[in-house]
Amino acid sequence: MSLQNSAPSPSAPALTNGSGAAAVVAAGIGAFALAVLACASDKLAAFKNGLVFYKPTGPLSGVTTSAILIWLLSWAILEWRWRNETVRIGRVSAIALALLGLSLLLTFPPVVDVF
Amino acid sequence: MEITARALWTLLHGLGFGALYLLACSGALVELYRSTASSASSESTPARERFLKTYLLTMTVLAWAAVLTGAYVIYPWYRAAPLPGTTDLSLFPQHLLMSTSATSRWHSLGMEWKEHVAWLAPISITMVTFVFIRYGRSLKDHPQLRSAVLTFAVASFVAAGIAGFFGAMINKYAPVQGGHTIQLRTGVEK
């Protein structure tokens, strides 16, 4: 993966940044998945009906459960791959923060109404 | 002195979990910033680090408790549909809000935003807690990771703040009511 640095510098801290980077970017992915699913369930009736996992809560149950599964799965995969690696944390953080920013934006109803 | 079961759950969700989480956020942000700052080595102690880890874990539990009770206990009462012809909508908060243009935006903007943005709080704070437990004070050796973690902590605070604000306002205009009545204290007639 291009985000990895195979040769950490001699002055690098004992604990690599891979595990932290995996957690950060997975949180960004989870937040973004939630926003995209919420947006899609608002716009597509068939998708909305498919996300009713628990009837009293409606599609919110499917939106949040699916987003949490995507978050935890991506976290597990990234943790497995990056745990002992030193990654380009600047780029990883930028991606995670961009996903977080987009998710904050996409959960705002007037923005959803644009689509 | 009495309270309905639904009002008690709403109280537990909003004040017991949500408001406590919001209160805890400011302390966590300050302590996270201080204990992982590059100049923090002299004043940070293992006991202090342990305390912050416990504090963050408690916040994580509060955040998940708030969204789960909100989505699976209170929201079904909020969105319940009245039978056709029902004129008293007091037991159907969503429909009560939507019944007049003066209050409909509390649902179409407030609840629609709150029900989704609130989930960013537990996702973010779970990550923050994990990273702090994993790295502790050595997070200061990873400045870019530290910045990302602090940004997510702020986002968690903002998301919880939005959810808390709209939750309080919606409950003011269309409170979740009903359920059996719990007698807290019997009054004496004068």
Tab-separated table of C-alpha atoms in Angstrom:
chain	number	residue	atom	x	y	z
A	1	MET	CA	0.000	0.000	0.000
A	2	SER	CA	1.358	3.380	-0.955
A	3	LEU	CA	0.580	4.857	2.457
A	4	GLN	CA	3.185	2.666	4.115
A	5	ASN	CA	6.833	3.519	4.750
A	6	SER	CA	8.781	0.289	4.768
A	7	ALA	CA	11.891	1.808	6.348
A	8	PRO	CA	11.209	3.875	9.460
A	9	SER	CA	13.839	6.426	10.412
A	10	PRO	CA	16.287	5.494	13.221
A	11	SER	CA	14.849	8.224	15.434
A	12	ALA	CA	11.262	6.919	15.114
A	13	PRO	CA	9.458	6.214	18.419
A	14	ALA	CA	9.411	2.602	19.661
A	15	LEU	CA	5.646	2.231	19.088
A	16	THR	CA	4.862	2.565	15.384
A	17	ASN	CA	2.040	4.837	14.252
A	18	GLY	CA	0.296	2.091	12.230
A	19	SER	CA	-2.171	1.034	14.893
A	20	GLY	CA	-3.205	4.607	15.648
A	21	ALA	CA	-3.450	5.423	11.948
A	22	ALA	CA	-5.673	2.369	11.397
A	23	ALA	CA	-8.028	3.502	14.171
A	24	VAL	CA	-8.159	7.084	12.866
A	25	VAL	CA	-8.818	6.227	9.229
A	26	ALA	CA	-11.356	3.522	10.180
A	27	ALA	CA	-13.271	6.091	12.258
A	28	GLY	CA	-13.309	8.341	9.189
A	29	ILE	CA	-14.576	5.461	7.034
A	30	GLY	CA	-17.265	4.573	9.601
A	31	ALA	CA	-18.465	8.159	9.886
A	32	PHE	CA	-18.543	8.566	6.102
A	33	ALA	CA	-20.372	5.239	5.634
A	34	LEU	CA	-23.008	6.406	8.098
A	35	ALA	CA	-23.515	9.679	6.232
A	36	VAL	CA	-23.669	8.042	2.788
A	37	LEU	CA	-26.107	5.363	3.972
A	38	ALA	CA	-28.287	7.994	5.663
A	39	CYS	CA	-28.276	10.094	2.507
A	40	ALA	CA	-29.047	7.087	0.276
A	41	SER	CA	-31.881	5.876	2.513
A	42	ASP	CA	-33.394	9.339	2.339
A	43	LYS	CA	-33.331	9.383	-1.473
A	44	LEU	CA	-33.967	5.790	-2.540
A	45	ALA	CA	-37.209	4.175	-1.344
A	46	ALA	CA	-36.117	0.592	-2.098
A	47	PHE	CA	-32.829	1.126	-0.267
A	48	LYS	CA	-34.704	2.679	2.646
A	49	ASN	CA	-37.008	-0.344	2.953
A	50	GLY	CA	-34.034	-2.695	2.859
A	51	LEU	CA	-32.469	-0.905	5.806
A	52	VAL	CA	-35.347	-1.581	8.180
A	53	PHE	CA	-33.568	-4.081	10.435
A	54	TYR	CA	-35.782	-3.296	13.437
A	55	LYS	CA	-39.256	-2.087	12.514
A	56	PRO	CA	-39.961	0.276	15.451
A	57	THR	CA	-36.743	2.213	14.708
A	58	GLY	CA	-37.194	2.069	10.924
A	59	PRO	CA	-34.345	2.577	8.435
A	60	LEU	CA	-32.193	4.260	11.106
A	61	SER	CA	-31.558	0.765	12.516
A	62	GLY	CA	-30.093	-0.447	9.223
A	63	VAL	CA	-28.171	2.746	8.501
A	64	THR	CA	-26.395	2.715	11.860
A	65	THR	CA	-25.888	-1.062	12.127
A	66	SER	CA	-24.406	-1.226	8.607
A	67	ALA	CA	-22.160	1.779	9.250
A	68	ILE	CA	-20.903	0.264	12.503
A	69	LEU	CA	-20.141	-3.028	10.744
A	70	ILE	CA	-18.273	-1.194	7.958
A	71	TRP	CA	-16.327	0.778	10.583
A	72	LEU	CA	-15.359	-2.268	12.665
A	73	LEU	CA	-14.507	-4.375	9.629
A	74	SER	CA	-12.310	-1.683	8.073
A	75	TRP	CA	-10.662	-1.117	11.464
A	76	ALA	CA	-9.920	-4.842	11.874
A	77	ILE	CA	-8.426	-5.078	8.361
A	78	LEU	CA	-6.333	-1.909	8.714
A	79	GLU	CA	-5.162	-2.892	12.199
A	80	TRP	CA	-4.104	-6.299	10.883
A	81	ARG	CA	-2.177	-4.708	7.987
A	82	TRP	CA	-0.645	-1.677	9.713
A	83	ARG	CA	-0.190	-2.787	13.342
A	84	ASN	CA	3.585	-2.987	13.147
A	85	GLU	CA	4.076	-0.551	10.288
A	86	THR	CA	5.031	3.069	10.130
A	87	VAL	CA	2.602	4.743	7.750
A	88	ARG	CA	2.544	8.201	6.183
A	89	ILE	CA	0.444	9.607	8.959
A	90	GLY	CA	0.063	13.042	7.370
A	91	ARG	CA	-1.695	11.583	4.354
A	92	VAL	CA	-3.700	9.087	6.416
A	93	SER	CA	-4.863	11.827	8.817
A	94	ALA	CA	-5.815	14.087	5.918
A	95	ILE	CA	-7.951	11.309	4.400
A	96	ALA	CA	-9.585	10.526	7.759
A	97	LEU	CA	-10.329	14.187	8.499
A	98	ALA	CA	-11.687	14.752	4.987
A	99	LEU	CA	-14.043	11.776	5.482
A	100	LEU	CA	-15.090	13.150	8.875
A	101	GLY	CA	-15.735	16.604	7.398
A	102	LEU	CA	-17.769	15.130	4.544
A	103	SER	CA	-19.784	13.019	6.961
A	104	LEU	CA	-20.621	16.059	9.097
A	105	LEU	CA	-21.711	17.843	5.929
A	106	LEU	CA	-23.726	14.912	4.534
A	107	THR	CA	-25.719	14.421	7.728
A	108	PHE	CA	-26.971	18.041	7.530
A	109	PRO	CA	-30.490	17.816	5.975
A	110	PRO	CA	-30.261	20.933	3.715
A	111	VAL	CA	-27.141	19.414	2.109
A	112	VAL	CA	-28.900	16.052	1.654
A	113	ASP	CA	-31.787	17.911	-0.032
A	114	VAL	CA	-29.378	19.166	-2.722
A	115	PHE	CA	-29.046	15.626	-4.137
B	1	MET	CA	-44.823	13.494	42.458
B	2	GLU	CA	-44.914	11.160	39.458
B	3	ILE	CA	-43.274	10.560	36.118
B	4	THR	CA	-44.230	8.406	33.148
B	5	ALA	CA	-41.973	5.540	32.074
B	6	ARG	CA	-41.325	7.210	28.701
B	7	ALA	CA	-40.402	10.506	30.349
B	8	LEU	CA	-38.036	8.650	32.676
B	9	TRP	CA	-36.302	6.949	29.737
B	10	THR	CA	-36.023	10.304	27.968
B	11	LEU	CA	-34.515	11.791	31.108
B	12	LEU	CA	-32.035	8.931	31.350
B	13	HIS	CA	-31.111	9.257	27.657
B	14	GLY	CA	-30.797	13.042	27.580
B	15	LEU	CA	-29.593	13.986	31.032
B	16	GLY	CA	-28.154	10.748	32.349
B	17	PHE	CA	-26.099	9.833	29.284
B	18	GLY	CA	-26.113	12.729	26.784
B	19	ALA	CA	-25.622	15.711	29.060
B	20	LEU	CA	-23.087	13.865	31.198
B	21	TYR	CA	-21.151	13.016	28.035
B	22	LEU	CA	-21.187	16.662	26.947
B	23	LEU	CA	-19.996	17.751	30.380
B	24	ALA	CA	-17.214	15.169	30.285
B	25	CYS	CA	-16.102	16.275	26.804
B	26	SER	CA	-14.598	19.597	27.855
B	27	GLY	CA	-12.554	17.923	30.595
B	28	ALA	CA	-11.369	15.186	28.234
B	29	LEU	CA	-10.315	17.672	25.578
B	30	VAL	CA	-8.264	19.733	28.029
B	31	GLU	CA	-6.669	16.690	29.655
B	32	LEU	CA	-5.950	14.993	26.306
B	33	TYR	CA	-4.333	18.176	25.017
B	34	ARG	CA	-2.273	18.694	28.190
B	35	SER	CA	-1.133	15.148	28.772
B	36	THR	CA	0.024	14.609	25.186
B	37	ALA	CA	1.594	18.030	24.612
B	38	SER	CA	5.326	17.957	23.923
B	39	SER	CA	6.019	19.799	27.198
B	40	ALA	CA	3.863	17.449	29.311
B	41	SER	CA	6.485	14.894	30.340
B	42	SER	CA	7.325	16.532	33.660
B	43	GLU	CA	3.769	16.891	34.940
B	44	SER	CA	2.220	13.669	33.561
B	45	THR	CA	2.315	10.694	35.909
B	46	PRO	CA	1.252	7.072	35.375
B	47	ALA	CA	-1.604	7.608	37.850
B	48	ARG	CA	-2.828	10.592	35.859
B	49	GLU	CA	-2.572	8.610	32.644
B	50	ARG	CA	-4.566	5.764	34.211
B	51	PHE	CA	-7.201	8.241	35.331
B	52	LEU	CA	-7.553	9.672	31.824
B	53	LYS	CA	-7.869	6.186	30.344
B	54	THR	CA	-10.677	5.355	32.801
B	55	TYR	CA	-12.293	8.741	32.111
B	56	LEU	CA	-12.254	8.147	28.342
B	57	LEU	CA	-13.600	4.615	28.752
B	58	THR	CA	-16.477	5.981	30.838
B	59	MET	CA	-17.177	8.578	28.149
B	60	THR	CA	-17.245	5.860	25.507
B	61	VAL	CA	-19.819	3.900	27.522
B	62	LEU	CA	-21.906	7.076	27.994
B	63	ALA	CA	-21.808	7.904	24.273
B	64	TRP	CA	-22.927	4.422	23.230
B	65	ALA	CA	-25.587	4.329	25.952
B	66	ALA	CA	-26.944	7.683	24.726
B	67	VAL	CA	-27.261	6.687	21.053
B	68	LEU	CA	-28.537	3.170	21.730
B	69	THR	CA	-31.260	4.268	24.167
B	70	GLY	CA	-32.101	7.109	21.788
B	71	ALA	CA	-32.447	4.914	18.710
B	72	TYR	CA	-33.943	1.768	20.201
B	73	VAL	CA	-35.988	2.966	23.188
B	74	ILE	CA	-37.124	6.568	22.624
B	75	TYR	CA	-37.114	6.972	18.830
B	76	PRO	CA	-39.785	4.269	18.284
B	77	TRP	CA	-42.096	6.234	20.613
B	78	TYR	CA	-41.211	9.455	18.806
B	79	ARG	CA	-41.939	8.135	15.302
B	80	ALA	CA	-45.004	6.038	16.183
B	81	ALA	CA	-47.815	6.552	13.674
B	82	PRO	CA	-51.318	7.465	14.917
B	83	LEU	CA	-54.377	5.621	13.666
B	84	PRO	CA	-56.267	7.471	10.893
B	85	GLY	CA	-58.613	10.051	12.361
B	86	THR	CA	-56.637	10.585	15.569
B	87	THR	CA	-56.945	14.217	16.562
B	88	ASP	CA	-54.945	14.228	19.796
B	89	LEU	CA	-51.347	13.846	18.611
B	90	SER	CA	-49.716	14.336	22.009
B	91	LEU	CA	-48.599	10.672	22.065
B	92	PHE	CA	-47.133	10.943	18.552
B	93	PRO	CA	-44.380	13.594	18.768
B	94	GLN	CA	-43.166	13.404	15.152
B	95	HIS	CA	-46.689	13.820	13.810
B	96	LEU	CA	-47.416	16.545	16.332
B	97	LEU	CA	-44.389	18.522	15.106
B	98	MET	CA	-45.271	17.946	11.457
B	99	SER	CA	-48.893	19.015	11.974
B	100	THR	CA	-48.059	22.715	11.877
B	101	SER	CA	-45.577	24.750	9.843
B	102	ALA	CA	-44.479	26.542	13.025
B	103	THR	CA	-42.927	23.341	14.402
B	104	SER	CA	-42.344	21.082	11.379
B	105	ARG	CA	-38.698	22.156	10.975
B	106	TRP	CA	-37.927	20.795	14.445
B	107	HIS	CA	-38.483	17.419	12.852
B	108	SER	CA	-37.371	17.907	9.235
B	109	LEU	CA	-34.172	19.704	10.244
B	110	GLY	CA	-33.655	18.968	13.934
B	111	MET	CA	-34.542	15.292	14.286
B	112	GLU	CA	-33.364	14.360	10.783
B	113	TRP	CA	-29.937	15.849	11.607
B	114	LYS	CA	-29.792	14.655	15.214
B	115	GLU	CA	-30.665	11.018	14.521
B	116	HIS	CA	-27.630	10.635	12.241
B	117	VAL	CA	-25.009	13.108	13.452
B	118	ALA	CA	-25.269	11.786	17.022
B	119	TRP	CA	-23.623	8.501	15.952
B	120	LEU	CA	-20.407	10.316	15.030
B	121	ALA	CA	-19.864	10.928	18.760
B	122	PRO	CA	-19.489	7.279	19.894
B	123	ILE	CA	-17.533	6.294	16.772
B	124	SER	CA	-15.078	9.165	17.311
B	125	ILE	CA	-14.682	8.802	21.070
B	126	THR	CA	-14.202	5.025	20.793
B	127	MET	CA	-11.295	5.677	18.438
B	128	VAL	CA	-9.886	8.404	20.711
B	129	THR	CA	-10.068	6.068	23.723
B	130	PHE	CA	-8.435	3.202	21.850
B	131	VAL	CA	-5.556	5.366	20.620
B	132	PHE	CA	-4.945	6.879	24.068
B	133	ILE	CA	-5.016	3.459	25.761
B	134	ARG	CA	-2.602	2.152	23.123
B	135	TYR	CA	-0.182	5.081	23.088
B	136	GLY	CA	-0.707	6.883	26.382
B	137	ARG	CA	1.674	9.775	26.900
B	138	SER	CA	3.833	8.566	24.004
B	139	LEU	CA	1.167	10.054	21.726
B	140	LYS	CA	3.211	13.246	22.020
B	141	ASP	CA	5.895	11.485	19.951
B	142	HIS	CA	3.383	11.248	17.088
B	143	PRO	CA	2.271	14.876	16.617
B	144	GLN	CA	0.232	14.319	13.448
B	145	LEU	CA	-1.583	11.343	14.948
B	146	ARG	CA	-2.208	13.411	18.089
B	147	SER	CA	-3.689	16.250	16.007
B	148	ALA	CA	-6.017	13.845	14.198
B	149	VAL	CA	-7.143	12.287	17.487
B	150	LEU	CA	-7.810	15.714	19.035
B	151	THR	CA	-9.794	16.771	15.942
B	152	PHE	CA	-11.966	13.661	16.215
B	153	ALA	CA	-12.481	14.406	19.933
B	154	VAL	CA	-13.664	17.921	19.031
B	155	ALA	CA	-15.935	16.487	16.306
B	156	SER	CA	-17.399	14.110	18.872
B	157	PHE	CA	-18.148	17.065	21.156
B	158	VAL	CA	-19.751	19.033	18.297
B	159	ALA	CA	-21.860	16.056	17.162
B	160	ALA	CA	-23.059	15.413	20.708
B	161	GLY	CA	-23.776	19.129	21.128
B	162	ILE	CA	-25.941	19.246	17.986
B	163	ALA	CA	-27.818	16.115	19.083
B	164	GLY	CA	-28.235	17.444	22.623
B	165	PHE	CA	-29.506	20.838	21.498
B	166	PHE	CA	-32.110	19.444	19.110
B	167	GLY	CA	-33.078	16.735	21.576
B	168	ALA	CA	-33.819	19.322	24.241
B	169	MET	CA	-35.731	21.598	21.843
B	170	ILE	CA	-37.793	18.786	20.312
B	171	ASN	CA	-38.678	17.506	23.769
B	172	LYS	CA	-39.828	21.024	24.636
B	173	TYR	CA	-42.243	21.283	21.684
B	174	ALA	CA	-43.309	17.640	21.441
B	175	PRO	CA	-42.299	15.666	24.530
B	176	VAL	CA	-42.293	11.905	24.470
B	177	GLN	CA	-45.171	10.978	26.763
B	178	GLY	CA	-47.102	7.942	27.855
B	179	GLY	CA	-46.360	4.578	29.362
B	180	HIS	CA	-47.173	3.620	32.895
B	181	THR	CA	-46.901	6.194	35.628
B	182	ILE	CA	-44.225	5.838	38.258
B	183	GLN	CA	-45.079	7.294	41.630
B	184	LEU	CA	-41.940	8.960	43.031
B	185	ARG	CA	-43.471	10.451	46.142
B	186	THR	CA	-46.976	10.703	47.478
B	187	GLY	CA	-48.034	14.229	48.335
B	188	VAL	CA	-50.027	15.227	51.390
B	189	GLU	CA	-53.219	17.160	50.674
B	190	LYS	CA	-53.510	20.465	52.520
